[in-house]
mmCIF file of C-alpha atoms and ligand atoms in Angstrom:
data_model
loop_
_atom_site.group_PDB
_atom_site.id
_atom_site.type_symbol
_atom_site.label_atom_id
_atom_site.label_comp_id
_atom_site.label_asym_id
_atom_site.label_seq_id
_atom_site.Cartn_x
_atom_site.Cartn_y
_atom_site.Cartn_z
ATOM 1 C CA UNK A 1395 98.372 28.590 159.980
ATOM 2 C CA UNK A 1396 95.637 30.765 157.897
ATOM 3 C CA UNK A 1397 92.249 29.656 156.848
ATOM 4 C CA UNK A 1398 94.195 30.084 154.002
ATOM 5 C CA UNK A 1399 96.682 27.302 154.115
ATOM 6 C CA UNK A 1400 94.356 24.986 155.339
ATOM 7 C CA UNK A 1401 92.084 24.928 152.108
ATOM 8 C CA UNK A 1402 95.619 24.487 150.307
ATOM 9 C CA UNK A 1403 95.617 20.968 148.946
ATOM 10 C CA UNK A 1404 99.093 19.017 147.995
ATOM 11 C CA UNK A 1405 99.435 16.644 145.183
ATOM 12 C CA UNK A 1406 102.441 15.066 145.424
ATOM 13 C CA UNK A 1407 103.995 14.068 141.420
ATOM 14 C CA UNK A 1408 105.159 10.097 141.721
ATOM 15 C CA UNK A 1409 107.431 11.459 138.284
ATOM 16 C CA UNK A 1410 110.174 12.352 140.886
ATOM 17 C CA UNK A 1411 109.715 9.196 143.007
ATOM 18 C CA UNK A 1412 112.054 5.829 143.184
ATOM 19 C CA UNK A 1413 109.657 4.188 140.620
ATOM 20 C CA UNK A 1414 111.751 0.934 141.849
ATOM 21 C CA UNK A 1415 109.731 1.108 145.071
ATOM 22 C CA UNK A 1416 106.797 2.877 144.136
ATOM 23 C CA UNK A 1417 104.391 1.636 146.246
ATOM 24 C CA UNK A 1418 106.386 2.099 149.444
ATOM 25 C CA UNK A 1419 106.621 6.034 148.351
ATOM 26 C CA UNK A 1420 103.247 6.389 148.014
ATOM 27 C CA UNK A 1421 102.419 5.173 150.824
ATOM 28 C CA UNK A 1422 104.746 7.587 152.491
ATOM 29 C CA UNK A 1423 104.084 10.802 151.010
ATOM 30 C CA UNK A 1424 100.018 9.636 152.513
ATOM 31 C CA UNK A 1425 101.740 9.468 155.699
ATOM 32 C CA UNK A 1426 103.427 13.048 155.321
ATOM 33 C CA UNK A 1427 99.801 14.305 154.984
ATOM 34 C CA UNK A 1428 99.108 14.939 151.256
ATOM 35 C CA UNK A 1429 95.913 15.170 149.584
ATOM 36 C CA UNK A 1430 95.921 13.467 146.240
ATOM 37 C CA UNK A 1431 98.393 11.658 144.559
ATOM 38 C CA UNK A 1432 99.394 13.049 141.329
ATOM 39 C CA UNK A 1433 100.145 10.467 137.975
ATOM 40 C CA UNK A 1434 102.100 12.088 135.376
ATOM 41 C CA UNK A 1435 101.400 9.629 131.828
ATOM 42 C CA UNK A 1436 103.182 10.641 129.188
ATOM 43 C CA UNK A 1437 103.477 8.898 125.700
ATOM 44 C CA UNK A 1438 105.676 10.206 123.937
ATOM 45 C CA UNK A 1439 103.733 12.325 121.090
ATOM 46 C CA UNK A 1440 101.864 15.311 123.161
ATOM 47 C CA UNK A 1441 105.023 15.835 124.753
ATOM 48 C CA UNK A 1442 108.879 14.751 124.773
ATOM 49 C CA UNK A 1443 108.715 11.699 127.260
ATOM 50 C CA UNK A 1444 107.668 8.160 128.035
ATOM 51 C CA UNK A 1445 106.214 7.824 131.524
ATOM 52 C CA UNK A 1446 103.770 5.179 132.936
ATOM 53 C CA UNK A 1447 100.687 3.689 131.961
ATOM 54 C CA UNK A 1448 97.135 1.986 133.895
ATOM 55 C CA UNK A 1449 98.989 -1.351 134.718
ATOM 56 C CA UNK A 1450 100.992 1.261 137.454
ATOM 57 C CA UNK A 1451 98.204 2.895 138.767
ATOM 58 C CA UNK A 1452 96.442 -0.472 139.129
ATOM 59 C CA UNK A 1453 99.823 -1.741 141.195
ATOM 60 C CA UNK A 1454 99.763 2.039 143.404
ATOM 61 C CA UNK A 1455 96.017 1.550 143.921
ATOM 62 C CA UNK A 1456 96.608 -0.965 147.021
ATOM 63 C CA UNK A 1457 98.930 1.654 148.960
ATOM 64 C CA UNK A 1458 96.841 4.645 149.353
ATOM 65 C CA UNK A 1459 93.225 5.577 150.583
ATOM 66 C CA UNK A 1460 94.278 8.786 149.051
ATOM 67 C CA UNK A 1461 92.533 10.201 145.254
ATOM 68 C CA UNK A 1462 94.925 9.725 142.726
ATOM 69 C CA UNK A 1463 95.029 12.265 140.371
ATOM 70 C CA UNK A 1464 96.172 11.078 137.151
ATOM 71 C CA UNK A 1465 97.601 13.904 134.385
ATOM 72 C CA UNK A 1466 97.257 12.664 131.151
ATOM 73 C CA UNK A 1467 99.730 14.174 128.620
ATOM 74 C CA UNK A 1468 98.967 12.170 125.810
ATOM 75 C CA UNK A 1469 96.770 12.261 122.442
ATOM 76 C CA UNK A 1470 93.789 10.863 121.793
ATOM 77 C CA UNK A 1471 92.979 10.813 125.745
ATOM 78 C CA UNK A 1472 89.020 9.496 125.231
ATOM 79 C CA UNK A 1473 91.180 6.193 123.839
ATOM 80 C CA UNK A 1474 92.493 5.340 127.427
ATOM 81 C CA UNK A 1475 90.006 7.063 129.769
ATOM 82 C CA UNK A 1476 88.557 3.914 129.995
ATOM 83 C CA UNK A 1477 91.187 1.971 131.334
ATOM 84 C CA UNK A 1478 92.619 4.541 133.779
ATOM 85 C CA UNK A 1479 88.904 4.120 135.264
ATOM 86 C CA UNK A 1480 89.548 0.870 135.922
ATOM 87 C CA UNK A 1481 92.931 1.053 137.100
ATOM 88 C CA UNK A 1482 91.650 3.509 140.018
ATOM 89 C CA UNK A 1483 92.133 6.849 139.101
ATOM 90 C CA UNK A 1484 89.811 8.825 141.014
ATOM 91 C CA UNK A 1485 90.477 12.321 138.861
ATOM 92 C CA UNK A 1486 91.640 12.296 135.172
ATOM 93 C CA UNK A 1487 92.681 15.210 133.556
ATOM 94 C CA UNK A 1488 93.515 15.825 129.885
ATOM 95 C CA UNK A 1489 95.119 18.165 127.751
ATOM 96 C CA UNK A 1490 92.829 20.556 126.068
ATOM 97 C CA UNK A 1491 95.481 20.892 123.159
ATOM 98 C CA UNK A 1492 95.260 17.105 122.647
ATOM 99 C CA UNK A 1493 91.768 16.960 121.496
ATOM 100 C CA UNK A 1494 88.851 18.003 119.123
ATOM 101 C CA UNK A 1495 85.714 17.760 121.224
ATOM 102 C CA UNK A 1496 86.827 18.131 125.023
ATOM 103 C CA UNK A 1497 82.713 18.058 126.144
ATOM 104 C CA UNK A 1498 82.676 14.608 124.594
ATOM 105 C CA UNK A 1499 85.918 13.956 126.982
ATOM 106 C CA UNK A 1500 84.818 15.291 129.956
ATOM 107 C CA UNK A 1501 81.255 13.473 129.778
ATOM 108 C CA UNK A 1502 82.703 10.051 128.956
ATOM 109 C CA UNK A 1503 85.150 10.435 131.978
ATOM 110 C CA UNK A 1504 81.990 11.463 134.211
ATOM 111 C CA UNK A 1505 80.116 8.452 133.217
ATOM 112 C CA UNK A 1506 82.851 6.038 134.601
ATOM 113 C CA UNK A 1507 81.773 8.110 137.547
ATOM 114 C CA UNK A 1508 85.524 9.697 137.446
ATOM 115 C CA UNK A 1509 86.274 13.597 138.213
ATOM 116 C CA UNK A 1510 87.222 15.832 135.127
ATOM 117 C CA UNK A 1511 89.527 17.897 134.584
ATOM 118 C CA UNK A 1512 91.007 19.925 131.689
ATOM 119 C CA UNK A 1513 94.991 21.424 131.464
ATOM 120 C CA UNK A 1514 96.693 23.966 130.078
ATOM 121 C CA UNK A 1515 100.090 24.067 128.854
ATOM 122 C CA UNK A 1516 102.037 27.614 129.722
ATOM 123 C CA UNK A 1517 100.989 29.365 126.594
ATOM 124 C CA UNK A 1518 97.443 28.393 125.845
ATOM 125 C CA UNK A 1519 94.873 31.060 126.603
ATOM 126 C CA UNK A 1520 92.201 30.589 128.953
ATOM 127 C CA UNK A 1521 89.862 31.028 126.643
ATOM 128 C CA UNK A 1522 90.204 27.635 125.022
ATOM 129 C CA UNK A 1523 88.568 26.574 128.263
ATOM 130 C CA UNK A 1524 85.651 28.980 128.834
ATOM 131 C CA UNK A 1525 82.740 27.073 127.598
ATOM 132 C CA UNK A 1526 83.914 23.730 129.471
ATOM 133 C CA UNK A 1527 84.373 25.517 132.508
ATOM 134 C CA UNK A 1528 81.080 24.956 134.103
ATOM 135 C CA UNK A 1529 81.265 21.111 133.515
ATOM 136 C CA UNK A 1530 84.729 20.631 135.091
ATOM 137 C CA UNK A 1531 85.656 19.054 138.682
ATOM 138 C CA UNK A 1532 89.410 20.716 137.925
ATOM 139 C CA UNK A 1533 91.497 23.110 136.093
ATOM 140 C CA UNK A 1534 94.763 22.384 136.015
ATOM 141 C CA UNK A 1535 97.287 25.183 135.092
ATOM 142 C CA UNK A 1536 100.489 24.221 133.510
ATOM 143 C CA UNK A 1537 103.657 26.663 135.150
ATOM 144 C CA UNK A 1538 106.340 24.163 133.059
ATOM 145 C CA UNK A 1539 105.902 23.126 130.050
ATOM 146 C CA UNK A 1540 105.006 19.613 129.988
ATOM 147 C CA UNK A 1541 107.241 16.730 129.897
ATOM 148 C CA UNK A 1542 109.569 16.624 132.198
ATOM 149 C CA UNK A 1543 109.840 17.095 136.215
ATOM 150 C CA UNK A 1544 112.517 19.544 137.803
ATOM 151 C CA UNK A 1545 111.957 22.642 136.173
ATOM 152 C CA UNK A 1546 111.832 25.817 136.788
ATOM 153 C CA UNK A 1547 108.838 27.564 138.175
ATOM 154 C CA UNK A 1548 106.876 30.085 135.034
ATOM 155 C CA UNK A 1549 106.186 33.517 136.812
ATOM 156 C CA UNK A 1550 104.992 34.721 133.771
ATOM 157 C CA UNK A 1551 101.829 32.209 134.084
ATOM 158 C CA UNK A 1552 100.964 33.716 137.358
ATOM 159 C CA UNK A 1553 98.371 36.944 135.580
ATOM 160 C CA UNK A 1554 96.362 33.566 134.242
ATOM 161 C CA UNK A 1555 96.150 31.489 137.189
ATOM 162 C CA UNK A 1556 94.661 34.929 138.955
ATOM 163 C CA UNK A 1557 92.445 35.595 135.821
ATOM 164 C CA UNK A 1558 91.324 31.803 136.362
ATOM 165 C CA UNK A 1559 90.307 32.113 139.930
ATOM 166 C CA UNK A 1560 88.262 35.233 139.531
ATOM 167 C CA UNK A 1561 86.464 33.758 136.765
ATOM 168 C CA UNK A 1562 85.633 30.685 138.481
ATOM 169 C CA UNK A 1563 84.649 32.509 141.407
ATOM 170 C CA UNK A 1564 82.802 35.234 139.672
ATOM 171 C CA UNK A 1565 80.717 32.348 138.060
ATOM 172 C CA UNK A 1566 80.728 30.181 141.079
ATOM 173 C CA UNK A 1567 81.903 27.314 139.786
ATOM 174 C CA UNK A 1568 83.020 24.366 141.367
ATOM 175 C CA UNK A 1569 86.393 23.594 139.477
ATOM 176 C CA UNK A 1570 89.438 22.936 141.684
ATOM 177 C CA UNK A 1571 92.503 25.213 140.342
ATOM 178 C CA UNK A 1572 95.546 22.847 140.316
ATOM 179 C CA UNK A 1573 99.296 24.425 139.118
ATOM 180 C CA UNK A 1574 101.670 22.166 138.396
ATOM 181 C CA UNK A 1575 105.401 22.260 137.700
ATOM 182 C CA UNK A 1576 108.629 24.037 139.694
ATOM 183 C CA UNK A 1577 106.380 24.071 143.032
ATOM 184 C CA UNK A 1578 108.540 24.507 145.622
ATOM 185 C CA UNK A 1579 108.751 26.826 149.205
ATOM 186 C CA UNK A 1580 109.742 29.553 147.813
ATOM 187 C CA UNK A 1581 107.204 28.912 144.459
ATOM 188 C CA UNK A 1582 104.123 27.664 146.236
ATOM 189 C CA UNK A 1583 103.636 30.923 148.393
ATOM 190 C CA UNK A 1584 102.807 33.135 144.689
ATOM 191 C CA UNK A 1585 100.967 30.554 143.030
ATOM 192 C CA UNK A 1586 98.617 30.832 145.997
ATOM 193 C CA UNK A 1587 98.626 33.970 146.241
ATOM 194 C CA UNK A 1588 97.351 34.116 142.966
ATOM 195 C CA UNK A 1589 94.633 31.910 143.118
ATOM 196 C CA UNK A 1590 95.575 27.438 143.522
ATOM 197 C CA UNK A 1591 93.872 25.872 145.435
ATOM 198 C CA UNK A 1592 95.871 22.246 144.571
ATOM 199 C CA UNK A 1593 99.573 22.553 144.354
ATOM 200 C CA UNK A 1594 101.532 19.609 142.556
ATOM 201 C CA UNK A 1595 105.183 19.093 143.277
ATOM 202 C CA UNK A 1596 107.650 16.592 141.881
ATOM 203 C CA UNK A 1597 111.162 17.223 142.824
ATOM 204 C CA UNK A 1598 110.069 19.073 145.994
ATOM 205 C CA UNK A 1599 108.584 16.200 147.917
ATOM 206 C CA UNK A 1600 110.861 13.510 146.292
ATOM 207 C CA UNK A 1601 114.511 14.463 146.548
ATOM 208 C CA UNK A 1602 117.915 13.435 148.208
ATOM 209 C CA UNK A 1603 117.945 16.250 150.949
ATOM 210 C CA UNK A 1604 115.054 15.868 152.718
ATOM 211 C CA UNK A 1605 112.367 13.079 154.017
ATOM 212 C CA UNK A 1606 109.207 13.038 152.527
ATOM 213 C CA UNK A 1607 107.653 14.186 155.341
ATOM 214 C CA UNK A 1608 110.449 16.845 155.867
ATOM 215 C CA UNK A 1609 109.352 17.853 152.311
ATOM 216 C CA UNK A 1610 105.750 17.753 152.680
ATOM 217 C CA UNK A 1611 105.504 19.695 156.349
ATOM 218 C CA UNK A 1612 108.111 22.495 154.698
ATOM 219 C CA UNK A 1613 105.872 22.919 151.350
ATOM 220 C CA UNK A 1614 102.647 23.645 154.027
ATOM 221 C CA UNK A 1615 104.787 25.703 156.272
ATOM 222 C CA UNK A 1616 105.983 27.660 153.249
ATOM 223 C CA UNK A 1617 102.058 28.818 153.231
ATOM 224 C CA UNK A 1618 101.781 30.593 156.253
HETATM 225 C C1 LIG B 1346 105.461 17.877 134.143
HETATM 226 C C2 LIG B 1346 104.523 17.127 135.068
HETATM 227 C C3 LIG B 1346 104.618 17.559 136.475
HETATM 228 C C4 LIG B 1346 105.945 17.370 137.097
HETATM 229 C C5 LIG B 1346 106.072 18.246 138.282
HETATM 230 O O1 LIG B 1346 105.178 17.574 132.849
HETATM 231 O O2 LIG B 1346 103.194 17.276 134.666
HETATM 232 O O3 LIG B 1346 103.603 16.965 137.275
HETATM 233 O O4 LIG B 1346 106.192 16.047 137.478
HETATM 234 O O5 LIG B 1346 107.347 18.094 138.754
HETATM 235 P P1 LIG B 1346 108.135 19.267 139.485
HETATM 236 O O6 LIG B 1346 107.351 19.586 140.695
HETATM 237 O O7 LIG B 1346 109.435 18.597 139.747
HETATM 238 O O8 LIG B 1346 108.226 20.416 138.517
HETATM 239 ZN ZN1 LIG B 1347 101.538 16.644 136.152
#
């Protein structure tokens, strides 16, 4: 393994999981090694699809040490920050496309004493992000467009995840770069290449061909 791979964290999406023994899975793909557990909330209005809300994180909370790493693609996100808090969501990320004043966000998640982090879907520019930058604990780089798990891999985001990583290590900054959607072994390899440092995959881990743990070890292997 390189130095590389090592630093590569995995965020395995619950969206693909048996939501009919959720807690079990969890505590599996912590077994298989990951590194945070990623919640995908949807509601319906920012995008296409009706996922889960804070009463399941609360339940998931008892069957992992692990962060959990909860997406929010919803409006109005500074509405429910609150409660995700309290359900035990260690990092909360929103959509910048889903709100007016993401500083405002981003401090009221900090006070809960919560990491922030921002998104972007596919085809907004980085620039929407710039000034935040410097307060964030995460960017998280959309490579699907949000809504639903399964899909294909963007290549065409891959030029903005690099242009992401050089400006956060040009300015030093502390932000985690997350990509999510269409990770896979064959996917995960460019989207390091070009600069994550947090991978999060769906279908990938959670699927009827492999274990979780065959899926996990085969995602890090696919890293070198
Ligand atoms: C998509 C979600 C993703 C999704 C990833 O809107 O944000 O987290 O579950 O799933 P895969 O890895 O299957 O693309
Ligand atoms: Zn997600």
């Amino acid at each position: 393994m390189t130095t590389h791979a090592q630093k590569i964290k995995l965020s395995p999406s619950i969206l693909s999981a048996d939501f009919a023994r959720l807690g079990e899975q969890v505590a599996e793909v912590t077994r298989a090694g990951a590194d945070y557990i990623h919640v995908d909330v949807m509601d319906g209005h920012f995008v296409p699809n009706i996922t889960i809300g804070p009463a399941v994180v609360a339940a998931i909370r008892p069957h992992t040490t692990l962060p959990l790493d909860v997406h929010l693609m919803i409006e109005s996100p500074e509405k429910y920050i609150k409660q995700f808090a309290q359900a035990g969501a260690n990092i909360i990320t929103f959509h910048i496309e889903a709100c007016a004043d993401a500083h405002h966000v981003v401090e009221e998640i900090k006070k809960l004493g919560v990491k922030a982090g921002v998104s972007v879907k596919p085809g907004t520019p980085l620039d929407s992000i710039s000034e935040i930058l410097p307060s964030l604990d995460l960017v998280l780089v959309m490579t699907v467009e949000p809504g639903f798990g399964g899909q294909l891999f963007m290549e065409n985001v891959l030029p903005k995840i690099a242009r992401l990583r050089d400006e956060i290590d040009r300015k030093g900054l502390a932000a985690e770069l997350e990509v999510d959607g269409g990770i896979n072994a064959t996917t995960a390899p460019k989207a390091v290449k070009a600069g994550a440092r947090v991978l999060v995959a769906g279908a990938a881990v959670f699927n009827a061909k492999q274990t979780v743990q065959e899926a996990v070890q085969a995602l890090r292997e696919s890293l070198g």
